[in-house]
Every structure is written in C-alpha cells, then in structure tokens.
Coordinates of C-alpha atoms and ligand atoms in Angstrom, one line a residue:
X34 CA -8.9 -28.8 2.8
X35 CA -6.9 -28.4 6.2
X36 CA -5.1 -25.1 6.3
X37 CA -1.5 -24.3 6.3
X38 CA -1.4 -22.4 9.7
X39 CA 1.3 -19.2 9.7
X40 CA 3.0 -19.1 12.8
X41 CA 3.5 -15.4 14.1
X42 CA 5.3 -17.5 17.0
X43 CA 7.8 -18.7 14.9
X44 CA 8.4 -15.6 12.8
X45 CA 8.6 -13.4 16.1
X46 CA 11.5 -15.4 17.1
X47 CA 13.2 -15.4 14.1
X48 CA 12.8 -11.5 13.9
X49 CA 13.5 -10.8 17.0
X50 CA 17.2 -12.5 17.5
X51 CA 17.8 -10.2 14.6
X52 CA 16.6 -7.1 16.6
X53 CA 18.5 -7.8 19.3
X54 CA 21.8 -8.1 17.4
X55 CA 21.0 -4.6 15.9
X56 CA 20.0 -3.2 19.4
X57 CA 23.3 -4.6 21.0
X58 CA 25.4 -2.9 18.3
X59 CA 23.5 0.3 18.5
X60 CA 24.2 0.0 22.4
X61 CA 28.0 -0.5 21.7
X62 CA 27.8 2.6 20.0
X63 CA 26.5 4.5 22.8
X64 CA 23.1 4.8 22.0
X65 CA 20.7 3.3 23.7
X66 CA 17.0 2.8 22.0
X67 CA 14.6 3.5 24.0
X68 CA 10.5 3.3 23.4
X69 CA 8.4 5.8 26.2
X70 CA 4.5 5.2 26.8
X71 CA 2.5 8.4 28.0
X72 CA 0.1 6.4 30.4
X73 CA -2.9 8.8 31.5
X74 CA -4.6 7.2 34.3
X75 CA -5.0 4.1 36.3
X76 CA -7.4 1.8 33.4
X77 CA -6.2 -1.4 33.8
X78 CA -6.4 -2.4 30.1
X79 CA -3.6 0.6 29.3
X80 CA -1.7 -0.6 32.2
X81 CA -1.6 -4.2 31.1
X82 CA -0.9 -3.0 27.8
X83 CA 2.2 -1.3 29.1
X84 CA 3.6 -4.2 31.0
X85 CA 3.2 -6.0 27.9
X86 CA 5.3 -3.3 26.0
X87 CA 8.2 -3.1 28.5
X88 CA 8.6 -6.9 28.6
X89 CA 8.5 -6.7 24.8
X90 CA 11.0 -4.2 25.0
X91 CA 13.2 -6.2 27.3
X92 CA 13.0 -9.6 24.9
X93 CA 15.4 -7.1 22.4
X94 CA 17.2 -5.1 25.0
X95 CA 15.5 -2.3 24.3
X96 CA 15.5 0.7 27.1
X97 CA 11.3 1.4 28.4
X98 CA 10.2 4.8 30.2
X99 CA 6.2 5.3 31.2
X100 CA 5.4 8.5 31.8
X101 CA 1.8 8.1 34.2
X102 CA -0.2 10.5 35.2
X103 CA -2.8 10.8 37.7
X104 CA -6.4 9.9 36.5
X105 CA -7.6 13.6 37.3
X106 CA -4.6 14.8 34.8
X107 CA -5.3 18.0 32.6
X108 CA -5.2 18.1 29.1
X109 CA -2.3 20.7 29.7
X110 CA -0.4 18.6 32.2
X111 CA -0.9 15.7 29.7
X112 CA 0.3 17.7 26.5
X113 CA 3.4 19.4 28.8
X114 CA 4.3 15.4 29.5
X115 CA 4.1 14.9 25.9
X116 CA 6.2 17.5 25.0
X117 CA 9.1 16.3 26.8
X118 CA 8.9 13.0 25.0
X119 CA 9.0 14.7 21.8
X120 CA 11.9 17.1 23.0
X121 CA 14.0 14.3 24.7
X122 CA 16.7 12.9 21.5
X123 CA 17.4 9.9 24.1
X124 CA 13.5 8.8 23.5
X125 CA 13.0 7.7 20.0
X126 CA 9.6 6.2 19.7
X127 CA 6.1 7.6 21.8
X128 CA 3.0 5.3 22.2
X129 CA 0.1 7.3 24.1
X130 CA -2.2 4.3 25.5
X131 CA -5.9 4.4 25.5
X132 CA -7.8 4.8 27.1
X133 CA -7.3 7.8 28.5
X134 CA -9.8 9.5 31.2
X135 CA -12.9 11.4 29.8
X136 CA -11.8 15.2 30.1
X137 CA -8.8 14.3 27.8
X138 CA -8.7 14.9 24.2
X139 CA -7.1 12.1 22.3
X140 CA -7.0 14.0 18.4
X141 CA -5.5 16.5 20.1
X142 CA -2.6 14.7 21.7
X143 CA -2.3 12.3 18.6
X144 CA -1.9 15.9 16.8
X145 CA 1.3 16.7 18.9
X146 CA 3.0 13.8 18.8
X147 CA 6.1 13.9 16.4
X148 CA 5.4 12.0 13.3
X149 CA 9.0 10.6 13.6
X150 CA 8.9 9.2 16.6
X151 CA 5.0 7.6 16.0
X152 CA 6.3 4.4 16.2
X153 CA 2.5 2.8 16.0
X154 CA 1.6 5.1 12.6
X155 CA -1.6 6.9 14.3
X156 CA -0.1 10.6 13.8
X157 CA -2.2 11.7 10.7
X158 CA 0.7 12.9 8.7
X159 CA 1.8 8.9 9.1
X160 CA -2.0 7.7 7.6
X161 CA -2.1 10.1 5.3
X162 CA 1.5 9.0 3.7
X163 CA 0.9 5.6 4.0
X164 CA -2.8 6.5 1.6
X165 CA -1.1 8.4 -0.6
X166 CA 2.2 5.6 -1.1
X167 CA 5.0 8.4 0.2
X168 CA 7.2 6.2 2.2
X169 CA 5.2 6.4 5.6
X170 CA 7.7 7.2 8.7
X171 CA 5.8 4.3 10.0
X172 CA 3.2 1.7 9.4
X173 CA 0.6 0.4 12.4
X174 CA 2.6 -2.4 13.7
X175 CA -0.6 -4.9 13.7
X176 CA -1.4 -4.7 9.7
X177 CA 2.3 -4.2 9.0
X178 CA 2.8 -7.7 10.9
X179 CA 0.3 -9.3 9.0
X180 CA 1.6 -8.2 5.9
X181 CA 5.0 -9.8 7.0
X182 CA 3.6 -13.3 7.7
X183 CA 1.8 -13.2 4.4
X184 CA 5.1 -12.3 2.8
X185 CA 6.9 -14.8 5.1
X186 CA 4.4 -17.6 3.2
X187 CA 4.8 -17.0 -0.2
X188 CA 1.6 -15.2 -0.9
X189 CA 1.5 -13.4 -4.1
X190 CA -0.8 -10.3 -3.8
X191 CA -1.3 -9.0 -7.5
X192 CA -4.8 -9.5 -8.6
X193 CA -5.6 -11.3 -5.8
X194 CA -9.6 -9.8 -4.6
X195 CA -8.7 -8.8 -0.8
X196 CA -11.7 -8.4 1.7
X197 CA -10.7 -6.4 5.1
X198 CA -13.5 -6.7 7.8
X199 CA -13.1 -3.7 10.0
X200 CA -12.2 -0.5 9.2
X201 CA -10.2 1.0 12.0
X202 CA -7.2 3.5 11.4
X203 CA -4.9 1.2 13.3
X204 CA -5.8 -2.5 11.9
X205 CA -8.3 -2.3 8.9
X206 CA -7.6 0.8 7.0
X207 CA -4.1 0.6 6.9
X208 CA -4.3 -3.0 6.3
X209 CA -6.3 -1.9 2.9
X210 CA -4.1 0.5 1.9
X211 CA -0.9 -1.9 2.4
X212 CA -3.0 -4.7 0.2
X213 CA -4.2 -2.4 -2.4
X214 CA -0.4 -0.9 -2.9
X215 CA 0.1 -5.1 -3.5
X216 CA -2.0 -4.9 -6.3
X217 CA -5.0 -6.7 -4.6
X218 CA -8.4 -4.9 -5.5
X219 CA -9.6 -4.0 -1.8
X220 CA -13.3 -3.9 -0.5
X221 CA -13.4 -2.3 3.2
X222 CA -16.4 -4.0 5.1
X223 CA -18.1 -3.1 8.3
X224 CA -20.7 -3.4 10.7
X225 CA -23.2 -1.7 8.0
X226 CA -21.9 -4.3 5.3
X227 CA -24.9 -5.8 3.8
X228 CA -24.5 -9.5 3.5
X229 CA -21.0 -10.0 5.0
X230 CA -21.0 -13.9 4.7
X231 CA -21.6 -13.6 0.7
X232 CA -18.8 -10.6 0.4
X233 CA -16.1 -12.8 2.7
X234 CA -17.1 -16.2 0.4
X235 CA -15.4 -13.6 -2.8
X236 CA -12.1 -13.1 -1.3
X237 CA -9.3 -14.6 -1.6
X238 CA -7.2 -12.9 1.3
X239 CA -9.9 -12.3 4.0
X240 CA -8.6 -9.9 6.5
X241 CA -10.7 -10.0 9.8
X242 CA -10.4 -7.3 12.3
X243 CA -13.4 -6.9 14.1
X244 CA -13.6 -8.3 18.0
X245 CA -15.9 -10.6 17.7
X246 CA -15.2 -13.8 18.6
X247 CA -15.5 -16.5 16.5
X248 CA -17.9 -14.5 14.0
X249 CA -16.2 -15.9 10.9
X250 CA -17.0 -19.8 10.2
X251 CA -16.3 -22.0 7.6
X252 CA -19.2 -21.1 5.5
X253 CA -17.8 -17.6 4.6
X254 CA -14.6 -18.9 3.2
X255 CA -14.0 -19.5 -0.4
X256 CA -11.8 -22.4 -0.9
X257 CA -8.5 -22.0 -0.6
X258 CA -8.6 -18.4 0.7
X259 CA -6.0 -17.3 2.9
X260 CA -7.3 -15.8 6.1
X261 CA -5.7 -13.6 8.3
X262 CA -7.5 -13.0 11.8
X263 CA -6.4 -9.8 14.2
X264 CA -9.2 -10.2 16.0
X265 CA -8.5 -10.7 19.8
X266 CA -10.8 -11.0 22.7
X267 CA -10.9 -12.6 25.9
X268 CA -13.6 -14.9 26.6
X269 CA -14.5 -17.7 29.5
X270 CA -12.7 -20.2 26.9
X271 CA -9.6 -18.5 26.6
X272 CA -8.2 -16.1 23.5
X273 CA -10.3 -16.1 20.5
X274 CA -10.1 -14.5 17.3
X275 CA -12.5 -13.0 15.1
X276 CA -12.5 -16.7 12.7
X277 CA -14.1 -19.9 13.9
X278 CA -10.8 -21.5 13.8
X279 CA -12.2 -25.4 13.4
X280 CA -14.0 -24.6 10.8
X281 CA -12.5 -21.7 8.8
X282 CA -9.1 -23.7 8.3
X283 CA -11.3 -26.6 7.1
X284 CA -12.0 -24.3 4.1
X285 CA -9.1 -21.9 3.6
X286 CA -5.7 -22.7 2.0
X287 CA -3.8 -21.1 4.9
X288 CA -5.1 -19.5 8.2
X289 CA -2.9 -17.1 11.2
X290 CA -4.4 -19.0 14.5
X291 CA -5.4 -17.3 17.6
X292 CA -3.3 -17.2 19.6
X293 CA -0.6 -17.1 18.1
X294 CA -0.7 -15.5 15.1
X295 CA -0.7 -12.1 14.8
X296 CA -0.4 -10.7 17.9
X297 CA 3.2 -11.8 18.2
X298 CA 4.5 -10.8 14.9
X299 CA 2.3 -6.9 16.2
X300 CA 4.5 -6.9 18.9
X301 CA 8.0 -7.2 16.9
X302 CA 7.0 -5.1 14.2
X303 CA 6.5 -2.2 17.1
X304 CA 10.1 -2.7 18.2
X305 CA 11.0 -3.2 14.0
X306 CA 9.7 0.6 14.0
X307 CA 11.6 2.0 17.0
X308 CA 14.9 0.6 16.0
X309 CA 13.7 2.1 12.6
X310 CA 13.3 5.1 14.4
X311 CA 16.5 5.3 15.8
X312 CA 18.8 4.0 12.6
X313 CA 17.1 6.2 10.1
X314 CA 17.7 9.2 12.3
X315 CA 14.0 10.1 12.4
X316 CA 14.4 12.4 15.7
Ligands
LIG486 P1 -12.3 -1.1 16.2 O1 -13.1 -1.7 17.4 O2 -11.6 -0.1 16.0 O3 -12.9 -1.6 15.0 C1 -14.0 -2.8 15.1 C2 -14.5 -2.9 13.5 O4 -15.1 -3.5 13.2 C3 -15.2 -1.7 13.0 O5 -14.4 -1.2 11.7 C4 -16.2 -1.9 13.0 O6 -17.3 -1.5 12.1 C5 -16.3 -3.1 12.7 N1 -17.2 -4.4 13.2 C6 -18.0 -4.1 14.3 N2 -18.8 -4.9 14.1 C7 -19.1 -5.9 12.8 C8 -19.8 -7.0 12.2 N3 -21.1 -7.6 13.0 N4 -19.9 -6.9 10.5 C9 -18.5 -5.9 10.7 N5 -17.6 -5.5 11.0 C10 -18.0 -5.0 12.2 O7 -11.1 -2.7 16.9 P2 -9.1 -2.5 16.2 O8 -9.4 -2.4 14.6 O9 -8.9 -2.0 16.9 O10 -9.6 -4.0 16.4 C11 -10.2 -4.8 16.0 C12 -9.7 -6.2 16.7 O11 -7.9 -6.7 16.4 C13 -10.3 -6.5 18.1 O12 -10.6 -8.0 18.8 C14 -8.7 -5.9 18.8 O13 -7.9 -6.8 20.1 C15 -7.8 -6.8 17.7 N6 -6.8 -6.1 17.7 C16 -5.3 -6.9 17.1 C17 -4.0 -6.4 17.5 C18 -3.1 -7.7 17.1 O14 -2.1 -7.5 17.0 N7 -3.5 -8.9 16.7 C19 -3.4 -5.7 17.5 C20 -4.5 -4.5 17.6 C21 -6.0 -4.5 17.3 P3 -17.7 0.4 11.9 O15 -16.6 1.2 11.3 O16 -18.9 0.4 11.2 O17 -18.6 0.5 13.4

C-alpha cells in the first residue's frame, strides 16, 4: 500500500483565501483584526516564532503587534504588559511566546490571560471546556488543524481505535479529546508507555506528537491506518516529522507529510481562531 498524503499546504491555501475575504469584510466595517504576542527576553526560537506569526497574519490581512520585554523583565512588568493587552479592545487575540526567562512564572501569566483572547487555547478554562465538551472558546490550533485535515479527507471517526502518542497540553491531550468527542476509542501514550510499537500497531488512527525525528517506522503501523504526524524537528537533513515517511507511507492508508502536513494548517487555524474572537464578539 502507498498512503494517500494529506496535503496541509493545499488545505491551508483554500482556508486562507476564505479568511482573507472575512478579514476584508471586517476591515470594511471598521474593525482591524489584531493579534498580539507577548515576547519575554531574547530567545531566538521565540523571536523566530514571532516572525512566523507576523507573516501568517500578513498573509490574511490581520494586524500584528509584538510586546517585547527585556531579558531581565520582572514578573510584575510582564503581568502589567499582559494586562494592557487583555484590556485593549483593539487586540482580539493574544499569545505568550515561550520560552520565557527563568525568573518568569509562565503558569501565572497563562492564568492571567483572558480566556476570550486565548486564541491558542492554553488557558485552563479553555482546556477544561474542551475536556468537559462544553464549547471551548478556542481549541489549540495544532490539534484543531489535525482534525480538520482528517475531516477534509473524509475520515470516519466513530468506533475507530485511536492512539495519540504525546500528552502535552498543546497537542497530545487536546487531540485525544477531539478524537474522543468524535467517538473514537482513545489511548494516550507517552514516554513511560510500555511496548509502544505494539500499541501503535492496534491504531486505526495514529497521531504522533513527540518531537523525536523518525521514531515511528512502518513496522509500527497497522496496514491501512490513518497517520497524523505532528512532529517537527530541524535536523541536518532538514525538517523531519516523528514518522519515517517512506516506511510509514508504505503501510499506512493516509499520512500527513512533514513538511507540508499539519504545520501549514496549524498556522491557518490560529488565524481562524483570531477571526472567531472578533466575529463572535468574544472580546
Ligand atoms: P512536548 O515536548 O511538550 O511533549 C512531547 C510528548 O512526547 C510528551 O508527552 C512525552 O512524554 C512524549 N514522549 C517523549 N519521548 C517519547 C518516547 N520515546 N516515546 C513516547 N512518547 C514520548 O512536545 P509538544 O507536544 O509541544 O510537541 C510535540 C511535537 O509536535 C514537536 O516535534 C513539536 O515541534 C511539534 N509541534 C508541531 C506543531 C505543528 O504545527 N505541526 C505545533 C506544535 C508542536 P512524557 O509526557 O512522558 O514526557
């Protein structure tokens, strides 16, 4: 079998076009959708992520604002900067970029973030609403994008055995919740899981969000399984997912490639969340 590759680039392009039309309509009505990032210190990865978000915003016509604080920023100053964004009616979505300097208590900042502006769904109110299946304000963009890719491909979820490898709050856990709400039987695996390959081989839908390049090989895959690879690791050989693409694609029925799978859709889902923040009057 050779897996059908689920292109995130193609889906992202279509979604972006629709979002750009929505943004133009909002602007014509006098609203400039605005995403703000709070960046604490001079971490290169956070700076790179901020640039990527800015580009993503520009691609659909969303305004981008960055609050950049010195590396020796105090907790009080970071909290004050965040509060200003919370209170600013012209800011519709906020992201606090990580990593932050060691003196910063991120948990405390996340708790302070207004859930209605938490477009990446990191506030416990949003995580709790998702877990309790009460319409969350926002679902984290990466798993929301993974589900969107599967839905676009016409995947039937009901009754499927789903295995999610990785239990982070931003990818693994919310992905497991989204699959559960679609009536999959869900197992969450992690670094202490015993005999991971056997567990994965039982999965009709396998989602991997670990960050270990090419950890999953074709031998771990049930023939015909649907595989969502969230992994993105920069290696000497370029960007790699958590799946060894060639061997997995030889066994799976569907596979999200890396690059070009879940990554591009994550970006668009973030913009989609931002527009929801504006259009549903969540501010
Ligand atoms: P985290 O580091 O927060 O979580 C990694 C998870 O993998 C943990 O739950 C960990 O288990 C588990 N894990 C680690 N090693 C193993 C192992 N050997 N076997 C099984 N499980 C293991 O990462 P994130 O969830 O933030 O990100 C995961 C990947 O997804 C990364 O590559 C990241 O770059 C990528 N990512 C991609 C995005 C996209 O748009 N496609 C967006 C966000 C992230 P334990 O809990 O026991 O430590």
